[in-house]
């Protein structure tokens, strides 16, 4: 099997600030081969207009209504390449971010 990048650790400013997120759903995801209850968020910044944040163990993130400004702790990027239906050589790279913890920022209401 070829060497593949599975996880990239991100610095605080690489996603951009502020991060605005809304709750998408709660579901189980596989982490190290184990099903783990997680909370999924849809987020955006000035640098990245659309990405998913996955926070394992729902106790590490609050459930909220609407869109709020959030902070992420322990952020890693997991590349997820998907084959497009148009031809076999065409692929897209989705931005999926795993965070150990998601916290609503002070004054975190989106305007």
PDB file of N, CA, C and O in Angstrom, residues 26-27 37-39 55-63:
ATOM      1  N   UNK A  26     -26.077  14.779  14.937  1.00  0.00           N
ATOM      2  CA  UNK A  26     -25.327  13.889  15.828  1.00  0.00           C
ATOM      3  C   UNK A  26     -25.329  12.522  15.175  1.00  0.00           C
ATOM      4  O   UNK A  26     -26.389  12.036  14.767  1.00  0.00           O
ATOM      5  N   UNK A  27     -24.154  11.906  15.037  1.00  0.00           N
ATOM      6  CA  UNK A  27     -24.077  10.562  14.459  1.00  0.00           C
ATOM      7  C   UNK A  27     -22.799   9.886  14.929  1.00  0.00           C
ATOM      8  O   UNK A  27     -21.908  10.525  15.479  1.00  0.00           O
ATOM      9  N   UNK A  37     -19.767   8.146  19.194  1.00  0.00           N
ATOM     10  CA  UNK A  37     -20.801   9.170  19.035  1.00  0.00           C
ATOM     11  C   UNK A  37     -20.138  10.533  18.857  1.00  0.00           C
ATOM     12  O   UNK A  37     -19.230  10.898  19.594  1.00  0.00           O
ATOM     13  N   UNK A  38     -20.609  11.275  17.868  1.00  0.00           N
ATOM     14  CA  UNK A  38     -19.971  12.553  17.524  1.00  0.00           C
ATOM     15  C   UNK A  38     -21.026  13.576  17.142  1.00  0.00           C
ATOM     16  O   UNK A  38     -22.143  13.233  16.776  1.00  0.00           O
ATOM     17  N   UNK A  39     -20.628  14.836  17.201  1.00  0.00           N
ATOM     18  CA  UNK A  39     -21.488  15.926  16.746  1.00  0.00           C
ATOM     19  C   UNK A  39     -20.826  16.547  15.520  1.00  0.00           C
ATOM     20  O   UNK A  39     -19.632  16.829  15.519  1.00  0.00           O
ATOM     21  N   UNK A  55     -16.678  16.596  15.959  1.00  0.00           N
ATOM     22  CA  UNK A  55     -16.197  16.595  17.342  1.00  0.00           C
ATOM     23  C   UNK A  55     -16.609  15.271  17.978  1.00  0.00           C
ATOM     24  O   UNK A  55     -17.790  15.052  18.232  1.00  0.00           O
ATOM     25  N   UNK A  56     -15.635  14.363  18.188  1.00  0.00           N
ATOM     26  CA  UNK A  56     -15.965  13.088  18.825  1.00  0.00           C
ATOM     27  C   UNK A  56     -16.451  13.299  20.258  1.00  0.00           C
ATOM     28  O   UNK A  56     -16.018  14.231  20.922  1.00  0.00           O
ATOM     29  N   UNK A  57     -17.308  12.419  20.696  1.00  0.00           N
ATOM     30  CA  UNK A  57     -17.883  12.466  22.042  1.00  0.00           C
ATOM     31  C   UNK A  57     -18.666  13.762  22.210  1.00  0.00           C
ATOM     32  O   UNK A  57     -18.093  14.828  22.397  1.00  0.00           O
ATOM     33  N   UNK A  58     -19.980  13.652  22.111  1.00  0.00           N
ATOM     34  CA  UNK A  58     -20.842  14.836  22.102  1.00  0.00           C
ATOM     35  C   UNK A  58     -20.693  15.714  23.343  1.00  0.00           C
ATOM     36  O   UNK A  58     -21.035  16.886  23.298  1.00  0.00           O
ATOM     37  N   UNK A  59     -20.145  15.205  24.445  1.00  0.00           N
ATOM     38  CA  UNK A  59     -19.949  16.049  25.636  1.00  0.00           C
ATOM     39  C   UNK A  59     -18.880  17.118  25.405  1.00  0.00           C
ATOM     40  O   UNK A  59     -18.771  18.058  26.181  1.00  0.00           O
ATOM     41  N   UNK A  60     -18.086  16.981  24.342  1.00  0.00           N
ATOM     42  CA  UNK A  60     -17.022  17.944  24.046  1.00  0.00           C
ATOM     43  C   UNK A  60     -17.505  19.133  23.217  1.00  0.00           C
ATOM     44  O   UNK A  60     -16.698  19.961  22.804  1.00  0.00           O
ATOM     45  N   UNK A  61     -18.803  19.194  22.943  1.00  0.00           N
ATOM     46  CA  UNK A  61     -19.332  20.307  22.160  1.00  0.00           C
ATOM     47  C   UNK A  61     -20.771  20.577  22.562  1.00  0.00           C
ATOM     48  O   UNK A  61     -21.540  19.652  22.772  1.00  0.00           O
ATOM     49  N   UNK A  62     -21.138  21.852  22.687  1.00  0.00           N
ATOM     50  CA  UNK A  62     -22.521  22.173  23.042  1.00  0.00           C
ATOM     51  C   UNK A  62     -23.432  22.083  21.817  1.00  0.00           C
ATOM     52  O   UNK A  62     -22.991  22.264  20.687  1.00  0.00           O
ATOM     53  N   UNK A  63     -24.678  21.772  22.047  1.00  0.00           N
ATOM     54  CA  UNK A  63     -25.679  21.813  20.976  1.00  0.00           C
ATOM     55  C   UNK A  63     -26.335  23.191  21.068  1.00  0.00           C
ATOM     56  O   UNK A  63     -26.692  23.641  22.144  1.00  0.00           O
TER      57      UNK A  63
END
